[in-house]
CSV table of N, CA, C and O in Angstrom, one decimal:
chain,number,residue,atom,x,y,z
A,1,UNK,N,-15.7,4.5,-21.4
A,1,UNK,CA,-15.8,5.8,-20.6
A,1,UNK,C,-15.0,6.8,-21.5
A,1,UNK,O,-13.9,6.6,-21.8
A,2,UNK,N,-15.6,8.1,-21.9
A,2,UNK,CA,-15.0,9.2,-22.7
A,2,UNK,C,-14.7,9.8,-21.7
A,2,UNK,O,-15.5,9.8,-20.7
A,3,UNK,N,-13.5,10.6,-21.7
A,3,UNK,CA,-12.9,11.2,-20.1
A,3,UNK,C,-12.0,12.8,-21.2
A,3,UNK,O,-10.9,12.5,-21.8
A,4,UNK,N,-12.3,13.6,-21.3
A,4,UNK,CA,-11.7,14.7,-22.0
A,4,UNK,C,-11.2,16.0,-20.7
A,4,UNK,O,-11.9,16.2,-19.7
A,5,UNK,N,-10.1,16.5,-21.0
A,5,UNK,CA,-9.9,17.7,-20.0
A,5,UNK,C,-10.1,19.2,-20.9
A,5,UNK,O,-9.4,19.7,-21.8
A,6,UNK,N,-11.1,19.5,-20.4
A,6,UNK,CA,-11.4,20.7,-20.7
A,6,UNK,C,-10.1,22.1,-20.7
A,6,UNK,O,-9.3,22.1,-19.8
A,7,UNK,N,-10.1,22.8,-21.5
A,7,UNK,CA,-8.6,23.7,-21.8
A,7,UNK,C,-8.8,24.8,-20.9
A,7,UNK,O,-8.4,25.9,-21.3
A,8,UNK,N,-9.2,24.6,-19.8
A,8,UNK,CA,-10.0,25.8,-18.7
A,8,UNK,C,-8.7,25.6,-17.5
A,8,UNK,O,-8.2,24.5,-17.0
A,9,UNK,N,-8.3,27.2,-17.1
A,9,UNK,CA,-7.2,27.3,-16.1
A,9,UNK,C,-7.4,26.5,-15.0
A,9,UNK,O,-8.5,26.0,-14.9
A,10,UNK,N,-6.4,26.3,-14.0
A,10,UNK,CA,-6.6,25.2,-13.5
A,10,UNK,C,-7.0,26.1,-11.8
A,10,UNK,O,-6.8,27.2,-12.1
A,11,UNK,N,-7.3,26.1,-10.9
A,11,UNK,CA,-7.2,27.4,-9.8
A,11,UNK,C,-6.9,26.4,-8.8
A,11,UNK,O,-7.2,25.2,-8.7
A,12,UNK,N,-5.9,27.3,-7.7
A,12,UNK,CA,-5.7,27.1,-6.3
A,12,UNK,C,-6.3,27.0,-5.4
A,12,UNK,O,-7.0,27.9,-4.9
A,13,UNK,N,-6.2,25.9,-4.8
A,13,UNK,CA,-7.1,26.2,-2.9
A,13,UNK,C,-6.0,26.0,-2.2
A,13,UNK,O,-5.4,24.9,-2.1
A,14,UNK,N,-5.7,27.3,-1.5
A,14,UNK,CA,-4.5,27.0,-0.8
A,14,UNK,C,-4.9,26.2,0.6
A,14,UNK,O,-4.1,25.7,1.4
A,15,UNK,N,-6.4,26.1,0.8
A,15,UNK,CA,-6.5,25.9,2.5
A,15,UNK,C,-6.4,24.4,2.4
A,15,UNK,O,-6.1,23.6,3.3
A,16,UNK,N,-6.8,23.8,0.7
A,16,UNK,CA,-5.8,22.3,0.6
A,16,UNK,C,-4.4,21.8,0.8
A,16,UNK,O,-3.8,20.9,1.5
A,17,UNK,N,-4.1,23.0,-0.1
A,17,UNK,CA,-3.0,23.1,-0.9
A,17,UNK,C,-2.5,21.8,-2.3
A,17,UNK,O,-1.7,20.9,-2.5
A,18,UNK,N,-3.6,22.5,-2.8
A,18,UNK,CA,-3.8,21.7,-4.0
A,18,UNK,C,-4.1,22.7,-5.2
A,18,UNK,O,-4.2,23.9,-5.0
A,19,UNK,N,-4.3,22.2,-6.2
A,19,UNK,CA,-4.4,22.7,-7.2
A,19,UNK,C,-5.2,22.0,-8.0
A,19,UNK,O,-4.8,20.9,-8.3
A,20,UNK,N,-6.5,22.6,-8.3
A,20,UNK,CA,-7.5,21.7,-9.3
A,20,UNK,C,-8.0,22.2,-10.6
A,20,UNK,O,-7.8,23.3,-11.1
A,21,UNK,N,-8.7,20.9,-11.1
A,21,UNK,CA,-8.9,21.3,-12.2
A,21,UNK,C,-9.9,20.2,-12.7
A,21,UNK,O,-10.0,19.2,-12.0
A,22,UNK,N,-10.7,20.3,-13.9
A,22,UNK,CA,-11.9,19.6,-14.2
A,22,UNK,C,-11.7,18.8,-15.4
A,22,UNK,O,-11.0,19.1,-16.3
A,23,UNK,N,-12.6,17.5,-15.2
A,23,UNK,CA,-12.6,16.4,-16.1
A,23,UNK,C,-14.1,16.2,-16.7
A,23,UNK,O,-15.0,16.3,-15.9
A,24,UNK,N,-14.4,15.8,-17.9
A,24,UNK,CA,-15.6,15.6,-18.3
A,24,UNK,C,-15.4,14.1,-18.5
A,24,UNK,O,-14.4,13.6,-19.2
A,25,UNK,N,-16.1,13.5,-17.9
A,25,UNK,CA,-16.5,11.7,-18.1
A,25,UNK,C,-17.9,12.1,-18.2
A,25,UNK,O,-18.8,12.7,-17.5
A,26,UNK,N,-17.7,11.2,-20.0
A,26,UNK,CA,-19.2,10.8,-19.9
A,26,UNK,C,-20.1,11.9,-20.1
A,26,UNK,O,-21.3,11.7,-20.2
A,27,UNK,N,-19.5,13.6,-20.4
A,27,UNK,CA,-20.3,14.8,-20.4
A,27,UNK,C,-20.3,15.3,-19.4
A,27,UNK,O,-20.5,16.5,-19.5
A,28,UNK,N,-20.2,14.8,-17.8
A,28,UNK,CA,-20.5,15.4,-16.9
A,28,UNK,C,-19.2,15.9,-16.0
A,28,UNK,O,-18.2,15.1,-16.0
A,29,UNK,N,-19.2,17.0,-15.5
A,29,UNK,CA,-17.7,17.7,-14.9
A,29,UNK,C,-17.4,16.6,-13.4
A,29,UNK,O,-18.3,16.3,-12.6
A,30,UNK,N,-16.5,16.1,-13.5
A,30,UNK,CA,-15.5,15.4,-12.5
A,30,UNK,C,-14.7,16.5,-12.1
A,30,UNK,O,-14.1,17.2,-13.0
A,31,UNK,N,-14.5,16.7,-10.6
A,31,UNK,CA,-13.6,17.7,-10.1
A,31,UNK,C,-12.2,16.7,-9.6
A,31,UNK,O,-12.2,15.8,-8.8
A,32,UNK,N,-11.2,17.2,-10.3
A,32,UNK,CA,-9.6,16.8,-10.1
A,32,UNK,C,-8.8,17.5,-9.4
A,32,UNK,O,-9.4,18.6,-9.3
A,33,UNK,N,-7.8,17.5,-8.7
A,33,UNK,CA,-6.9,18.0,-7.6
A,33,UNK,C,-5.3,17.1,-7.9
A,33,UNK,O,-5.1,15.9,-8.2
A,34,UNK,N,-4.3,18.2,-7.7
A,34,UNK,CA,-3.0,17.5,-7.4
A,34,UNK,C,-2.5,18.1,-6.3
A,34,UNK,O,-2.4,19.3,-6.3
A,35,UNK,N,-2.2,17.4,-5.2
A,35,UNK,CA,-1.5,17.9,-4.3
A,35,UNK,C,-0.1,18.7,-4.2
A,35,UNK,O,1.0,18.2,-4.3
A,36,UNK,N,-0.3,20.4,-3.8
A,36,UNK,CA,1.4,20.9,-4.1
A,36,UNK,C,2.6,19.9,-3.9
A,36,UNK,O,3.4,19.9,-4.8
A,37,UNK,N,2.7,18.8,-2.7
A,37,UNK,CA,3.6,18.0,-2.5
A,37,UNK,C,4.0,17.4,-3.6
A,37,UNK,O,5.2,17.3,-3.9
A,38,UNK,N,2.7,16.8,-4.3
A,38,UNK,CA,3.1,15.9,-5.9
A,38,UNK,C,4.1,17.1,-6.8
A,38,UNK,O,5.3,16.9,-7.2
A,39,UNK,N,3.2,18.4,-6.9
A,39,UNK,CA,3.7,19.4,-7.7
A,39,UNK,C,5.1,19.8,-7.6
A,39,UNK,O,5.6,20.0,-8.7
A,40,UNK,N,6.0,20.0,-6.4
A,40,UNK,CA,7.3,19.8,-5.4
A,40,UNK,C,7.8,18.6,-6.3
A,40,UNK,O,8.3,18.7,-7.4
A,41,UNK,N,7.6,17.6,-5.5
A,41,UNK,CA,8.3,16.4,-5.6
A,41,UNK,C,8.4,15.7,-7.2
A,41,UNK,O,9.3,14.8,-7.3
A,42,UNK,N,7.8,16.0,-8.0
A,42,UNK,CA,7.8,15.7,-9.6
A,42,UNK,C,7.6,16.3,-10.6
A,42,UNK,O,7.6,15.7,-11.7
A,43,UNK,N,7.5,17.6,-10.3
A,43,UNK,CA,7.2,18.3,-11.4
A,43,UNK,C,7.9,19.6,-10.9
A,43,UNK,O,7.5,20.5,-11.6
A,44,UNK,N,8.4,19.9,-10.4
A,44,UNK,CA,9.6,20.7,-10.4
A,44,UNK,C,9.0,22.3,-9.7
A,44,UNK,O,9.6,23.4,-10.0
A,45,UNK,N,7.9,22.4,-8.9
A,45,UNK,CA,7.4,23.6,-8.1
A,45,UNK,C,8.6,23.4,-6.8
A,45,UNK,O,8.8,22.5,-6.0
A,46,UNK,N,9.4,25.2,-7.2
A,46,UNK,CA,10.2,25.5,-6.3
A,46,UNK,C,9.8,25.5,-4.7
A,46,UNK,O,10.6,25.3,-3.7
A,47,UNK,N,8.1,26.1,-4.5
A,47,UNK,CA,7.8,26.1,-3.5
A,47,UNK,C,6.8,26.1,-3.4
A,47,UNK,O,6.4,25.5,-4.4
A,48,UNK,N,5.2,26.5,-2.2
A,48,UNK,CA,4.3,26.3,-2.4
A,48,UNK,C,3.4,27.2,-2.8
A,48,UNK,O,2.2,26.9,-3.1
A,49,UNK,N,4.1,28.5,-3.0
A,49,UNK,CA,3.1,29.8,-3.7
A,49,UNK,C,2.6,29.5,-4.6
A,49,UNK,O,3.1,28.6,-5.4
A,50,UNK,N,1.6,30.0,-4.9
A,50,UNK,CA,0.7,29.9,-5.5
A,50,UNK,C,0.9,29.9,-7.1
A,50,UNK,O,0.2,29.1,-7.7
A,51,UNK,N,1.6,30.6,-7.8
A,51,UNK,CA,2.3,31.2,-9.3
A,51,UNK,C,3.2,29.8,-9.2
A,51,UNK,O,2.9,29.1,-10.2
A,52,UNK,N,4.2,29.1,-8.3
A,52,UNK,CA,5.2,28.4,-8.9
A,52,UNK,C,4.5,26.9,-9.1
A,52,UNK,O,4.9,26.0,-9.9
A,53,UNK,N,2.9,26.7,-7.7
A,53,UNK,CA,2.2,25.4,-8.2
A,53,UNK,C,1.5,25.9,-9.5
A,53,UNK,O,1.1,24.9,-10.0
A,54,UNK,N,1.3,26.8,-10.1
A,54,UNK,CA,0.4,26.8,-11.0
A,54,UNK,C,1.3,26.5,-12.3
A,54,UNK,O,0.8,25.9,-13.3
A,55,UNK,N,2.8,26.9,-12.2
A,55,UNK,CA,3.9,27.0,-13.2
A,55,UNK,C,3.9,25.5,-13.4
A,55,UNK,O,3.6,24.9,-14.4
A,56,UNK,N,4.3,25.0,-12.1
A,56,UNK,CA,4.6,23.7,-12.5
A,56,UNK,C,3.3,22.5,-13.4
A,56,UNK,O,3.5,21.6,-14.1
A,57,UNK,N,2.3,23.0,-12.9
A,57,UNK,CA,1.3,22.3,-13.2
A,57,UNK,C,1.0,22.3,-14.6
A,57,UNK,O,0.8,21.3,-15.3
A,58,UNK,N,1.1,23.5,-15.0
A,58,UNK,CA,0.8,23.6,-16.7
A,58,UNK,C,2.1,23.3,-17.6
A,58,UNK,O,1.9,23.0,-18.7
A,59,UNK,N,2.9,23.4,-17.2
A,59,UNK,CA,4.3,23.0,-17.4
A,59,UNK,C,4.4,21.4,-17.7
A,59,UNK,O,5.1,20.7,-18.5
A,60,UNK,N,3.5,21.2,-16.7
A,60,UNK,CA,3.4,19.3,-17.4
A,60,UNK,C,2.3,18.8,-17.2
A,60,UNK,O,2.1,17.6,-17.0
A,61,UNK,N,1.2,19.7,-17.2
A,61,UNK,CA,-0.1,19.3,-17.5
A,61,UNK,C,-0.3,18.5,-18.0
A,61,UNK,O,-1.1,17.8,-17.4
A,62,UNK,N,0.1,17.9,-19.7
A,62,UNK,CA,0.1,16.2,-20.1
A,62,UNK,C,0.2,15.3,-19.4
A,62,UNK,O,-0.6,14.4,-19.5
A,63,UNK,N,1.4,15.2,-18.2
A,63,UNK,CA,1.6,13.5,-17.8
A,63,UNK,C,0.6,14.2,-16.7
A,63,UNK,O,-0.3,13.5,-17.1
A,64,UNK,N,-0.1,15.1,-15.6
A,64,UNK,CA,-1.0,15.1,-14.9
A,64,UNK,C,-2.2,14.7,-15.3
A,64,UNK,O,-2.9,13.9,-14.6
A,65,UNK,N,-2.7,15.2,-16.5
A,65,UNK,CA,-4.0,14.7,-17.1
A,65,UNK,C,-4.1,13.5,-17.4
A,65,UNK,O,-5.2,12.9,-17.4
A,66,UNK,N,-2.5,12.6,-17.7
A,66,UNK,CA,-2.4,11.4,-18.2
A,66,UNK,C,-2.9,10.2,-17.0
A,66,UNK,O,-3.4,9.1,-17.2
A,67,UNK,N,-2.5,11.0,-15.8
A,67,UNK,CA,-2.7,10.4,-14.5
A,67,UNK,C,-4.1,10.4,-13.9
A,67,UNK,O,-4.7,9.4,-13.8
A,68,UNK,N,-4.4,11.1,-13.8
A,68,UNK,CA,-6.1,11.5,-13.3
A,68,UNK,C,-6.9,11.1,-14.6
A,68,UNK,O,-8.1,10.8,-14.4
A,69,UNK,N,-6.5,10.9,-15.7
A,69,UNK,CA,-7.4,10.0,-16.7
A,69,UNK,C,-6.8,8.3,-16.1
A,69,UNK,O,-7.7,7.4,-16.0
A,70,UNK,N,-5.9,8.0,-15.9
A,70,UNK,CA,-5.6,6.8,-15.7
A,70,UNK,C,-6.5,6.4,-14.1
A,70,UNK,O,-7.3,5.4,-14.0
A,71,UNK,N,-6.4,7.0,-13.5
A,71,UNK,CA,-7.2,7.3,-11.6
A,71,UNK,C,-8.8,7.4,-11.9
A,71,UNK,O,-9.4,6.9,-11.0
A,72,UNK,N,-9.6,7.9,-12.9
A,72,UNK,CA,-10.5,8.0,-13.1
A,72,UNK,C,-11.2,7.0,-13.8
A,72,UNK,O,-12.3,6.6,-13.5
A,73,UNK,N,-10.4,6.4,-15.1
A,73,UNK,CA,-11.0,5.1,-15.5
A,73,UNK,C,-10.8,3.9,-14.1
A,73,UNK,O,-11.9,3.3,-13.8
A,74,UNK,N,-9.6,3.5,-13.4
A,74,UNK,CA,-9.8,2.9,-12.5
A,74,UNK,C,-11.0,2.9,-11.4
A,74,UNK,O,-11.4,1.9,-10.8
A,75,UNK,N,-11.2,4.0,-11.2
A,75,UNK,CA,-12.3,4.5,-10.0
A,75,UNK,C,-13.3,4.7,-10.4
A,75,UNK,O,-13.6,5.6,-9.6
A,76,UNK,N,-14.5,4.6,-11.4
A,76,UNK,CA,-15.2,4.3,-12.4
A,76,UNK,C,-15.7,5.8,-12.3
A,76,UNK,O,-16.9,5.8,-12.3
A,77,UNK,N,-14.9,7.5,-12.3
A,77,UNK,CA,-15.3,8.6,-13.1
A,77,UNK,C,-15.7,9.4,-11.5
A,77,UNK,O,-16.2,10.4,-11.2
A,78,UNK,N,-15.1,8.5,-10.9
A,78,UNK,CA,-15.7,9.6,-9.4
A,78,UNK,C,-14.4,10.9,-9.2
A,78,UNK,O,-13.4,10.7,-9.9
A,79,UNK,N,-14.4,12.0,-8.5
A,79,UNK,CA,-13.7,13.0,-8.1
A,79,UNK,C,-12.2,12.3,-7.9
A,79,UNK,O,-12.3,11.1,-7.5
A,80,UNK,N,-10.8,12.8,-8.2
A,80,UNK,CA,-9.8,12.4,-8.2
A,80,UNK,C,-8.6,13.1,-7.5
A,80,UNK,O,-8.1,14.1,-8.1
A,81,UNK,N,-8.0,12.7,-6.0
A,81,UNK,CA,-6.8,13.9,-5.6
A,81,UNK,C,-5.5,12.6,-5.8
A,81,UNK,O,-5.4,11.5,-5.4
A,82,UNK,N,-4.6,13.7,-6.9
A,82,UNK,CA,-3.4,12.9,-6.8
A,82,UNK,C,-2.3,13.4,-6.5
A,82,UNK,O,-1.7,14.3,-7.0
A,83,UNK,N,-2.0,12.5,-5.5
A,83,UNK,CA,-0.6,12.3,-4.7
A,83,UNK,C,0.3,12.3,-4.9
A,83,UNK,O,0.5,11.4,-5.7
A,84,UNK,N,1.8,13.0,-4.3
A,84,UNK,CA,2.8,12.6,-4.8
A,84,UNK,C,3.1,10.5,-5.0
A,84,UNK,O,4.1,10.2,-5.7
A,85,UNK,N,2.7,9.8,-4.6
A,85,UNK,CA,2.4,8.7,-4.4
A,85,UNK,C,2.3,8.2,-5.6
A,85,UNK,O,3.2,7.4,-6.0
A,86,UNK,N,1.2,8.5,-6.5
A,86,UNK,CA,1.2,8.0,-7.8
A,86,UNK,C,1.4,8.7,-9.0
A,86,UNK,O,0.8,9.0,-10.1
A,87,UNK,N,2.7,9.0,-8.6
A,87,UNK,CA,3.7,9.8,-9.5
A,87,UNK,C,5.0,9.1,-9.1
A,87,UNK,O,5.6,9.2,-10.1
A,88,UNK,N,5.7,8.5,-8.2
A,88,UNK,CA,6.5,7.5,-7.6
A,88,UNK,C,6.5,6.6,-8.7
A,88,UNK,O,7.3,6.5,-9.6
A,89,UNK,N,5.6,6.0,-8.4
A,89,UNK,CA,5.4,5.0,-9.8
A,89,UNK,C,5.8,4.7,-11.1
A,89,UNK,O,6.0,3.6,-11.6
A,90,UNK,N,6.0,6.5,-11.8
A,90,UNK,CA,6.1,6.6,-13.0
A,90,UNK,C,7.3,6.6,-13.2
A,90,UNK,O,7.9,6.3,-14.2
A,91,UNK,N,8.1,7.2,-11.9
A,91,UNK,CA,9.7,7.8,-11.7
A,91,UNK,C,10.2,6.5,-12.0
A,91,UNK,O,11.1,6.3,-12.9
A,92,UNK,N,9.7,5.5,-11.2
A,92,UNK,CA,10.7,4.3,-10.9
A,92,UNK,C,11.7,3.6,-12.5
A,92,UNK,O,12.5,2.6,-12.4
C-alpha cells in the first residue's frame, strides 16, 4: 500500500471538532481527522480555537501523519479519526 500526505493545509470542522486532513493510498484521497481532544492532550493545543488546533497540529504533523499512516495500513486505506486514545500508546 503507497500511503503519501499531500503538503495541503489541514482545515477545521469545528461542529466535529476536529481537524482534518488528506491521505493518498494507492492515488486515491483518504479523508483523515484528529480529534481537538488528541490535539489538547498530546500535542500541546492550549485550547479549542481554532488557530491553537491548527498550531498544534502542524507543529507535530510528523508523529500525526506517522499515526494515520500506521491506522490506515491497519484498516486497509479506508477514512481515519484519531483519538486521543492512540496517542496514549506512544506516550507510555
Amino acid at each position: 500500500m503507497q500511503i503519501a500526505f499531500p503538503p495541503e493545509p489541514p482545515e477545521y470542522c469545528g461542529r466535529d471538532l476536529v481537524v482534518a486532513f488528506s491521505a493518498l493510498v494507492d492515488g486515491r484521497c483518504v479523508q483523515c481527522a484528529i480529534t481537538a481532544e488528541a490535539l489538547e492532550d498530546h500535542f500541546g493545543a492550549p485550547s479549542l480555537l481554532e488557530r491553537d488546533l491548527l498550531a498544534a497540529f502542524e507543529a507535530h504533523r510528523s508523529a500525526i501523519d506517522a499515526m494515520a499512516r500506521r491506522m490506515l495500513e491497519e484498516i486497509g486505506g479506508r477514512p481515519v479519526l484519531l483519538h486521543s486514545g492512540h496517542f496514549r500508546l506512544e506516550d507510555d
